[in-house]
mmCIF file of C-alpha atoms and ligand atoms in Angstrom:
data_model
loop_
_atom_site.group_PDB
_atom_site.id
_atom_site.type_symbol
_atom_site.label_atom_id
_atom_site.label_comp_id
_atom_site.label_asym_id
_atom_site.label_seq_id
_atom_site.Cartn_x
_atom_site.Cartn_y
_atom_site.Cartn_z
ATOM 1 C CA UNK K 1 -6.878 -4.837 0.979
ATOM 2 C CA UNK K 2 -4.506 -2.641 2.952
ATOM 3 C CA UNK K 3 -6.007 -0.154 5.396
ATOM 4 C CA UNK K 4 -4.692 3.315 6.298
ATOM 5 C CA UNK K 5 -2.674 3.421 9.511
ATOM 6 C CA UNK K 6 -5.053 6.122 10.828
ATOM 7 C CA UNK K 7 -7.973 3.691 10.629
ATOM 8 C CA UNK K 8 -6.186 0.813 12.330
ATOM 9 C CA UNK K 9 -4.888 2.993 15.177
ATOM 10 C CA UNK K 10 -8.229 4.680 15.739
ATOM 11 C CA UNK K 11 -10.051 1.335 15.834
ATOM 12 C CA UNK K 12 -7.506 -0.132 18.252
ATOM 13 C CA UNK K 13 -8.040 2.718 20.703
ATOM 14 C CA UNK K 14 -11.775 3.231 20.092
ATOM 15 C CA UNK K 15 -14.046 3.080 23.121
ATOM 16 C CA UNK K 16 -17.276 3.506 21.180
ATOM 17 C CA UNK K 17 -18.091 2.310 17.689
ATOM 18 C CA UNK K 18 -21.412 2.657 15.870
ATOM 19 C CA UNK K 19 -22.203 0.766 12.684
ATOM 20 C CA UNK K 20 -25.123 1.376 10.321
ATOM 21 C CA UNK K 21 -25.887 -1.525 8.000
ATOM 22 C CA UNK K 22 -28.150 -1.954 4.998
ATOM 23 C CA UNK K 23 -29.204 -4.680 2.611
ATOM 24 C CA UNK K 24 -25.713 -4.972 1.096
ATOM 25 C CA UNK K 25 -24.328 -6.757 4.138
ATOM 26 C CA UNK K 26 -26.849 -9.566 3.655
ATOM 27 C CA UNK K 27 -26.378 -9.792 -0.117
ATOM 28 C CA UNK K 28 -23.591 -12.346 0.272
ATOM 29 C CA UNK K 29 -25.972 -14.484 2.346
ATOM 30 C CA UNK K 30 -28.267 -14.604 -0.690
ATOM 31 C CA UNK K 31 -30.828 -11.989 0.431
ATOM 32 C CA UNK K 32 -31.611 -9.720 -2.549
ATOM 33 C CA UNK K 33 -30.889 -6.059 -1.777
ATOM 34 C CA UNK K 34 -33.944 -3.852 -1.527
ATOM 35 C CA UNK K 35 -33.373 -2.202 -4.862
ATOM 36 C CA UNK K 36 -32.509 -5.426 -6.736
ATOM 37 C CA UNK K 37 -34.831 -6.407 -9.564
ATOM 38 C CA UNK K 38 -38.057 -8.082 -8.544
ATOM 39 C CA UNK K 39 -38.982 -11.506 -9.888
ATOM 40 C CA UNK K 40 -41.967 -13.816 -10.212
ATOM 41 C CA UNK K 41 -45.450 -12.555 -9.388
ATOM 42 C CA UNK K 42 -44.067 -9.206 -8.284
ATOM 43 C CA UNK K 43 -41.878 -8.568 -11.346
ATOM 44 C CA UNK K 44 -43.987 -5.613 -12.434
ATOM 45 C CA UNK K 45 -43.737 -3.786 -9.134
ATOM 46 C CA UNK K 46 -40.954 -1.743 -7.621
ATOM 47 C CA UNK K 47 -40.273 -2.721 -3.984
ATOM 48 C CA UNK K 48 -40.817 0.954 -3.105
ATOM 49 C CA UNK K 49 -44.393 0.583 -4.370
ATOM 50 C CA UNK K 50 -45.104 -2.476 -2.229
ATOM 51 C CA UNK K 51 -43.542 -1.267 1.035
ATOM 52 C CA UNK K 52 -46.226 1.283 1.881
ATOM 53 C CA UNK K 53 -49.432 1.288 3.931
ATOM 54 C CA UNK K 54 -51.226 2.578 0.831
ATOM 55 C CA UNK K 55 -50.164 -0.500 -1.165
ATOM 56 C CA UNK K 56 -51.330 -2.751 1.671
ATOM 57 C CA UNK K 57 -54.707 -1.018 1.852
ATOM 58 C CA UNK K 58 -55.094 -1.270 -1.929
ATOM 59 C CA UNK K 59 -54.045 -4.880 -2.268
ATOM 60 C CA UNK K 60 -53.435 -6.539 1.112
ATOM 61 C CA UNK K 61 -53.273 -10.046 -0.342
ATOM 62 C CA UNK K 62 -50.531 -9.182 -2.811
ATOM 63 C CA UNK K 63 -48.415 -7.306 -0.259
ATOM 64 C CA UNK K 64 -48.900 -9.999 2.409
ATOM 65 C CA UNK K 65 -47.864 -12.724 -0.043
ATOM 66 C CA UNK K 66 -44.774 -10.736 -1.116
ATOM 67 C CA UNK K 67 -43.702 -10.558 2.514
ATOM 68 C CA UNK K 68 -44.484 -14.227 3.156
ATOM 69 C CA UNK K 69 -42.325 -15.180 0.160
ATOM 70 C CA UNK K 70 -39.445 -13.056 1.474
ATOM 71 C CA UNK K 71 -39.958 -14.298 5.021
ATOM 72 C CA UNK K 72 -39.695 -17.949 3.978
ATOM 73 C CA UNK K 73 -36.628 -17.194 1.831
ATOM 74 C CA UNK K 74 -34.926 -15.328 4.700
ATOM 75 C CA UNK K 75 -35.602 -18.227 7.107
ATOM 76 C CA UNK K 76 -33.342 -20.399 4.948
ATOM 77 C CA UNK K 77 -30.304 -18.103 4.785
ATOM 78 C CA UNK K 78 -27.370 -17.823 7.164
ATOM 79 C CA UNK K 79 -25.140 -14.982 8.330
ATOM 80 C CA UNK K 80 -21.983 -14.446 6.258
ATOM 81 C CA UNK K 81 -18.417 -13.422 7.250
ATOM 82 C CA UNK K 82 -19.469 -9.725 7.236
ATOM 83 C CA UNK K 83 -22.111 -10.331 9.922
ATOM 84 C CA UNK K 84 -19.671 -12.449 11.958
ATOM 85 C CA UNK K 85 -16.939 -9.797 11.697
ATOM 86 C CA UNK K 86 -19.302 -7.192 13.190
ATOM 87 C CA UNK K 87 -20.167 -9.556 16.050
ATOM 88 C CA UNK K 88 -16.411 -9.995 16.598
ATOM 89 C CA UNK K 89 -15.825 -6.209 16.680
ATOM 90 C CA UNK K 90 -18.553 -5.877 19.332
ATOM 91 C CA UNK K 91 -16.452 -8.125 21.602
ATOM 92 C CA UNK K 92 -13.327 -5.992 21.085
ATOM 93 C CA UNK K 93 -14.642 -2.552 22.070
ATOM 94 C CA UNK K 94 -16.174 -1.385 25.367
ATOM 95 C CA UNK K 95 -19.280 0.120 23.717
ATOM 96 C CA UNK K 96 -20.643 -0.952 20.388
ATOM 97 C CA UNK K 97 -23.972 -0.281 18.709
ATOM 98 C CA UNK K 98 -25.201 -1.846 15.509
ATOM 99 C CA UNK K 99 -28.031 0.062 13.854
ATOM 100 C CA UNK K 100 -29.499 -2.024 11.083
ATOM 101 C CA UNK K 101 -32.028 -1.166 8.435
ATOM 102 C CA UNK K 102 -32.314 -4.870 7.687
ATOM 103 C CA UNK K 103 -35.342 -6.847 8.730
ATOM 104 C CA UNK K 104 -33.709 -10.257 8.250
ATOM 105 C CA UNK K 105 -32.440 -10.994 11.796
ATOM 106 C CA UNK K 106 -29.025 -12.095 10.462
ATOM 107 C CA UNK K 107 -27.026 -9.853 12.819
ATOM 108 C CA UNK K 108 -28.648 -11.551 15.813
ATOM 109 C CA UNK K 109 -27.985 -14.978 14.320
ATOM 110 C CA UNK K 110 -24.304 -14.010 13.898
ATOM 111 C CA UNK K 111 -24.082 -13.172 17.600
ATOM 112 C CA UNK K 112 -24.417 -9.371 17.622
ATOM 113 C CA UNK K 113 -25.997 -8.275 20.900
ATOM 114 C CA UNK K 114 -26.524 -4.519 20.940
ATOM 115 C CA UNK K 115 -28.665 -4.101 17.842
ATOM 116 C CA UNK K 116 -31.352 -1.557 16.952
ATOM 117 C CA UNK K 117 -33.576 -2.762 14.110
ATOM 118 C CA UNK K 118 -34.810 0.591 12.876
ATOM 119 C CA UNK K 119 -37.024 -0.880 10.135
ATOM 120 C CA UNK K 120 -38.433 -3.766 12.196
ATOM 121 C CA UNK K 121 -38.162 -7.520 11.705
ATOM 122 C CA UNK K 122 -39.917 -9.553 9.032
ATOM 123 C CA UNK K 123 -40.338 -12.566 11.323
ATOM 124 C CA UNK K 124 -42.705 -10.601 13.587
ATOM 125 C CA UNK K 125 -46.325 -9.857 12.721
ATOM 126 C CA UNK K 126 -48.525 -7.067 13.951
ATOM 127 C CA UNK K 127 -52.085 -5.859 13.623
ATOM 128 C CA UNK K 128 -52.547 -3.234 10.905
ATOM 129 C CA UNK K 129 -55.314 -1.498 12.869
ATOM 130 C CA UNK K 130 -54.001 -1.654 16.435
ATOM 131 C CA UNK K 131 -50.234 -1.570 15.754
ATOM 132 C CA UNK K 132 -49.719 -4.336 18.358
ATOM 133 C CA UNK K 133 -47.367 -7.298 17.843
ATOM 134 C CA UNK K 134 -49.334 -10.545 17.485
ATOM 135 C CA UNK K 135 -47.306 -13.622 18.470
ATOM 136 C CA UNK K 136 -49.865 -16.317 17.806
ATOM 137 C CA UNK K 137 -51.721 -16.459 14.534
ATOM 138 C CA UNK K 138 -52.606 -19.123 12.010
ATOM 139 C CA UNK K 139 -52.807 -19.271 8.261
ATOM 140 C CA UNK K 140 -56.507 -19.436 7.417
ATOM 141 C CA UNK K 141 -58.613 -18.919 4.318
ATOM 142 C CA UNK K 142 -58.260 -15.189 4.975
ATOM 143 C CA UNK K 143 -55.233 -13.655 3.305
ATOM 144 C CA UNK K 144 -53.844 -11.768 5.154
ATOM 145 C CA UNK K 145 -54.915 -13.618 8.302
ATOM 146 C CA UNK K 146 -56.936 -11.632 10.823
ATOM 147 C CA UNK K 147 -55.947 -10.319 14.231
ATOM 148 C CA UNK K 148 -57.254 -12.686 16.953
ATOM 149 C CA UNK K 149 -58.001 -9.649 19.181
ATOM 150 C CA UNK K 150 -59.796 -7.197 16.927
ATOM 151 C CA UNK K 151 -60.328 -8.920 13.572
ATOM 152 C CA UNK K 152 -58.152 -6.389 11.726
ATOM 153 C CA UNK K 153 -55.692 -7.513 9.063
ATOM 154 C CA UNK K 154 -52.270 -8.797 10.104
ATOM 155 C CA UNK K 155 -49.127 -7.365 8.503
ATOM 156 C CA UNK K 156 -45.366 -7.798 8.913
ATOM 157 C CA UNK K 157 -43.803 -5.761 11.742
ATOM 158 C CA UNK K 158 -41.624 -3.713 9.410
ATOM 159 C CA UNK K 159 -41.481 0.030 8.783
ATOM 160 C CA UNK K 160 -43.036 1.099 5.507
ATOM 161 C CA UNK K 161 -42.491 4.394 3.687
ATOM 162 C CA UNK K 162 -44.441 7.167 5.383
ATOM 163 C CA UNK K 163 -44.449 5.342 8.723
ATOM 164 C CA UNK K 164 -42.631 6.331 11.890
ATOM 165 C CA UNK K 165 -39.651 4.306 13.084
ATOM 166 C CA UNK K 166 -40.076 2.318 16.352
ATOM 167 C CA UNK K 167 -40.317 4.779 19.267
ATOM 168 C CA UNK K 168 -36.910 6.078 20.324
ATOM 169 C CA UNK K 169 -34.997 4.031 17.739
ATOM 170 C CA UNK K 170 -33.735 6.985 15.742
ATOM 171 C CA UNK K 171 -33.046 9.192 18.761
ATOM 172 C CA UNK K 172 -31.003 6.483 20.524
ATOM 173 C CA UNK K 173 -29.094 5.745 17.310
ATOM 174 C CA UNK K 174 -28.341 9.399 16.602
ATOM 175 C CA UNK K 175 -27.119 9.992 20.151
ATOM 176 C CA UNK K 176 -24.827 6.970 19.973
ATOM 177 C CA UNK K 177 -23.409 8.195 16.648
ATOM 178 C CA UNK K 178 -22.723 11.651 18.090
ATOM 179 C CA UNK K 179 -20.866 10.062 21.012
ATOM 180 C CA UNK K 180 -18.874 7.529 19.005
ATOM 181 C CA UNK K 181 -15.166 7.447 18.148
ATOM 182 C CA UNK K 182 -15.655 5.666 14.819
ATOM 183 C CA UNK K 183 -18.742 5.416 12.606
ATOM 184 C CA UNK K 184 -19.283 2.876 9.820
ATOM 185 C CA UNK K 185 -21.889 2.861 7.037
ATOM 186 C CA UNK K 186 -21.953 -0.573 5.420
ATOM 187 C CA UNK K 187 -23.923 -1.883 2.442
ATOM 188 C CA UNK K 188 -26.537 0.834 2.257
ATOM 189 C CA UNK K 189 -27.494 3.023 -0.684
ATOM 190 C CA UNK K 190 -27.951 5.927 1.783
ATOM 191 C CA UNK K 191 -31.177 6.904 0.055
ATOM 192 C CA UNK K 192 -33.760 6.203 2.734
ATOM 193 C CA UNK K 193 -34.345 8.692 5.543
ATOM 194 C CA UNK K 194 -34.127 9.150 8.443
ATOM 195 C CA UNK K 195 -31.503 6.332 8.492
ATOM 196 C CA UNK K 196 -29.526 8.134 5.780
ATOM 197 C CA UNK K 197 -29.163 11.169 8.030
ATOM 198 C CA UNK K 198 -27.271 9.234 10.747
ATOM 199 C CA UNK K 199 -23.846 9.620 9.064
ATOM 200 C CA UNK K 200 -24.319 13.387 9.097
ATOM 201 C CA UNK K 201 -24.466 13.243 12.907
ATOM 202 C CA UNK K 202 -20.943 11.821 12.730
ATOM 203 C CA UNK K 203 -19.742 14.380 10.188
ATOM 204 C CA UNK K 204 -21.027 17.273 12.316
ATOM 205 C CA UNK K 205 -18.861 16.071 15.226
ATOM 206 C CA UNK K 206 -15.747 15.295 13.179
ATOM 207 C CA UNK K 207 -16.001 11.572 14.024
ATOM 208 C CA UNK K 208 -13.913 9.231 11.855
ATOM 209 C CA UNK K 209 -16.359 7.896 9.253
ATOM 210 C CA UNK K 210 -15.891 4.841 7.063
ATOM 211 C CA UNK K 211 -18.095 3.529 4.259
ATOM 212 C CA UNK K 212 -17.929 -0.010 2.898
ATOM 213 C CA UNK K 213 -19.856 -0.568 -0.326
ATOM 214 C CA UNK K 214 -19.468 -2.204 -3.723
ATOM 215 C CA UNK K 215 -20.310 1.116 -5.328
ATOM 216 C CA UNK K 216 -20.335 4.841 -4.640
ATOM 217 C CA UNK K 217 -23.320 6.329 -2.832
ATOM 218 C CA UNK K 218 -24.415 9.868 -1.964
ATOM 219 C CA UNK K 219 -22.309 9.416 1.186
ATOM 220 C CA UNK K 220 -19.034 8.566 -0.518
ATOM 221 C CA UNK K 221 -17.938 12.152 -1.082
ATOM 222 C CA UNK K 222 -18.403 12.974 2.608
ATOM 223 C CA UNK K 223 -16.790 10.049 4.468
ATOM 224 C CA UNK K 224 -13.180 9.998 5.636
ATOM 225 C CA UNK K 225 -12.611 6.588 4.046
ATOM 226 C CA UNK K 226 -14.519 4.640 1.392
ATOM 227 C CA UNK K 227 -13.532 0.985 1.098
ATOM 228 C CA UNK K 228 -14.870 -0.347 -2.190
ATOM 229 C CA UNK K 229 -15.772 -4.037 -2.223
ATOM 230 C CA UNK K 230 -17.760 -6.819 -0.607
ATOM 231 C CA UNK K 231 -18.551 -6.297 3.072
ATOM 232 C CA UNK K 232 -18.093 -10.033 3.642
ATOM 233 C CA UNK K 233 -14.496 -9.763 2.454
ATOM 234 C CA UNK K 234 -13.449 -6.316 3.726
ATOM 235 C CA UNK K 235 -14.800 -6.616 7.281
ATOM 236 C CA UNK K 236 -12.962 -9.854 8.193
ATOM 237 C CA UNK K 237 -9.765 -8.351 6.732
ATOM 238 C CA UNK K 238 -10.255 -5.216 8.814
ATOM 239 C CA UNK K 239 -10.771 -7.274 11.980
ATOM 240 C CA UNK K 240 -7.592 -9.245 11.258
ATOM 241 C CA UNK K 241 -5.545 -6.135 10.465
ATOM 242 C CA UNK K 242 -6.755 -4.331 13.592
ATOM 243 C CA UNK K 243 -7.001 -6.900 16.336
ATOM 244 C CA UNK K 244 -5.193 -10.042 15.225
ATOM 245 C CA UNK K 245 -1.752 -8.648 14.427
HETATM 246 C C1 LIG L 301 -22.995 -4.083 -0.981
HETATM 247 C C2 LIG L 301 -22.908 -5.428 -1.240
HETATM 248 C C3 LIG L 301 -21.891 -6.111 -0.593
HETATM 249 C C4 LIG L 301 -24.556 -4.732 -2.345
HETATM 250 N N1 LIG L 301 -21.075 -5.460 0.209
HETATM 251 N N2 LIG L 301 -22.152 -3.451 -0.198
HETATM 252 C C5 LIG L 301 -36.102 13.252 3.913
HETATM 253 C C6 LIG L 301 -35.858 13.497 2.579
HETATM 254 C C7 LIG L 301 -36.554 12.798 1.596
HETATM 255 C C8 LIG L 301 -37.503 11.833 1.932
HETATM 256 C C9 LIG L 301 -37.736 11.597 3.250
HETATM 257 C C10 LIG L 301 -37.047 12.298 4.215
HETATM 258 N N3 LIG L 301 -37.490 11.837 5.429
HETATM 259 C C11 LIG L 301 -38.405 10.888 5.236
HETATM 260 C C12 LIG L 301 -38.585 10.705 3.922
HETATM 261 C C13 LIG L 301 -39.534 9.724 3.292
HETATM 262 C C14 LIG L 301 -39.026 8.307 3.256
HETATM 263 C C15 LIG L 301 -37.763 8.266 2.408
HETATM 264 O O1 LIG L 301 -36.659 8.212 2.905
HETATM 265 N N4 LIG L 301 -37.916 8.221 1.111
HETATM 266 C C16 LIG L 301 -36.751 8.146 0.200
HETATM 267 C C17 LIG L 301 -36.969 7.052 -0.802
HETATM 268 C C18 LIG L 301 -36.504 9.491 -0.413
HETATM 269 N N5 LIG L 301 -38.795 7.767 4.590
HETATM 270 C C19 LIG L 301 -39.775 7.275 5.348
HETATM 271 O O2 LIG L 301 -40.931 7.255 4.962
HETATM 272 C C20 LIG L 301 -39.417 6.747 6.709
HETATM 273 N N6 LIG L 301 -40.300 7.226 7.722
HETATM 274 C C21 LIG L 301 -40.258 8.494 8.135
HETATM 275 O O3 LIG L 301 -39.484 9.305 7.677
HETATM 276 O O4 LIG L 301 -41.157 8.759 9.146
HETATM 277 C C22 LIG L 301 -41.407 10.120 9.445
HETATM 278 C C23 LIG L 301 -42.581 10.525 8.616
HETATM 279 C C24 LIG L 301 -43.743 9.820 8.759
HETATM 280 C C25 LIG L 301 -44.843 10.219 8.016
HETATM 281 C C26 LIG L 301 -44.725 11.246 7.126
HETATM 282 C C27 LIG L 301 -43.534 11.929 6.980
HETATM 283 C C28 LIG L 301 -42.438 11.554 7.746
HETATM 284 C C29 LIG L 301 -39.575 5.230 6.774
HETATM 285 C C30 LIG L 301 -38.625 4.518 5.889
HETATM 286 C C31 LIG L 301 -38.897 3.028 5.944
HETATM 287 C C32 LIG L 301 -38.067 2.248 4.950
HETATM 288 N N7 LIG L 301 -38.536 0.909 4.879
HETATM 289 C C33 LIG L 301 -37.887 -0.026 3.969
HETATM 290 C C34 LIG L 301 -38.785 -1.278 3.830
HETATM 291 C C35 LIG L 301 -38.653 -2.205 5.029
HETATM 292 C C36 LIG L 301 -39.460 -3.431 4.840
HETATM 293 C C37 LIG L 301 -39.029 -4.276 3.643
HETATM 294 O O5 LIG L 301 -37.859 -4.688 3.514
HETATM 295 O O6 LIG L 301 -39.890 -4.549 2.815
HETATM 296 O O7 LIG L 301 -36.589 -0.347 4.464
HETATM 297 S S1 LIG L 301 -37.541 0.680 2.376
HETATM 298 C C38 LIG L 301 -36.029 -0.136 2.138
HETATM 299 O O8 LIG L 301 -34.947 0.819 2.041
HETATM 300 C C39 LIG L 301 -35.785 -0.956 3.403
HETATM 301 C C40 LIG L 301 -34.336 -0.732 3.637
HETATM 302 O O9 LIG L 301 -34.019 -0.942 5.000
HETATM 303 C C41 LIG L 301 -34.125 0.694 3.196
HETATM 304 C C42 LIG L 301 -32.732 1.033 2.872
HETATM 305 O O10 LIG L 301 -32.263 0.273 1.811
HETATM 306 P P1 LIG L 301 -30.764 -0.242 1.829
HETATM 307 O O11 LIG L 301 -30.570 -1.122 2.997
HETATM 308 O O12 LIG L 301 -29.862 0.904 1.704
HETATM 309 O O13 LIG L 301 -30.734 -1.191 0.543
HETATM 310 P P2 LIG L 301 -30.494 -0.823 -0.986
HETATM 311 O O14 LIG L 301 -30.962 -1.978 -1.768
HETATM 312 O O15 LIG L 301 -31.029 0.493 -1.327
HETATM 313 O O16 LIG L 301 -28.900 -0.674 -1.111
HETATM 314 C C43 LIG L 301 -28.028 -1.774 -0.961
HETATM 315 C C44 LIG L 301 -26.621 -1.227 -0.986
HETATM 316 O O17 LIG L 301 -25.719 -2.282 -0.719
HETATM 317 C C45 LIG L 301 -26.209 -0.635 -2.346
HETATM 318 O O18 LIG L 301 -25.545 0.607 -2.120
HETATM 319 C C46 LIG L 301 -25.210 -1.653 -2.902
HETATM 320 O O19 LIG L 301 -24.185 -1.055 -3.692
HETATM 321 C C47 LIG L 301 -24.650 -2.226 -1.636
HETATM 322 N N8 LIG L 301 -24.149 -3.587 -1.726
HETATM 323 N N9 LIG L 301 -23.971 -5.749 -2.154
HETATM 324 C C48 LIG L 301 -21.256 -4.080 0.347
HETATM 325 N N10 LIG L 301 -21.768 -7.437 -0.797
#
């Protein structure tokens, strides 16, 4: 792919870059995107119907087991060239922030350092009642297992629909976007708020905005540049075209 001169020059001189990623960046690692079809025991449910506190209250065993299945699957996958390209960009610019909606930890595994996980991390577990992270727990006959402190049910430390993001996560992300020179939205359907409002912080300040996605999204009409294709192919090409020439 060839990139507009404006993009290359702006990236080369950028002091501050903010990137928002979604499930699409991990798709090439083999992690199904959030809105991909469900399979197996969960085939009859939409992910949107399982990722809520109401669903957990109604059927904690089913929701817990869905997350355990995904957790075990995610443990086996590796970062792809898209994740590595973002870690490489972080080394090239003075200030870089990666805001990810993904809960799969792959950005950290690729070497990204300054990361805000706005929807949590599936490898962590917390107490449903106390909202406290629980590091040590065991699989027992109880499904979900119970909190060793209070006996409440354990749940994954992810953000479900209707729940608040981790304290300060959105505010810090939005401020970084407003102060950036270039903003990227990569592999997200731009449907879930408040994450989907972050690009508008960039638009309001006239910051160069770039979307990378295999398809159009509600954001496409608003960004300065839409690069259509696989993040794992476009990002390494962009790094080469910008910093390795
Ligand atoms: C590729 C590719 C490749 C594929 N290369 N691209 C304002 C308006 C309307 C509604 C709301 C609003 N504000 C809040 C809401 C409600 C709600 C919401 O947004 N609902 C919408 C559905 C309308 N938001 C919330 O409830 C949030 N909390 C909140 O607002 O708190 C305040 C509050 C509290 C109480 C009451 C009221 C307000 C919390 C949202 C939490 C989202 N959590 C999830 C689940 C995490 C755990 C889990 O994984 O199970 O996060 S939902 C799910 O969606 C997950 C994702 O992070 C998130 C975003 O999905 P993403 O990443 O965009 O994935 P996909 O699958 O949708 O898209 C993949 C994209 O990749 C596609 O575009 C592909 O084309 C592309 N792609 N392969 C490049 N190789």
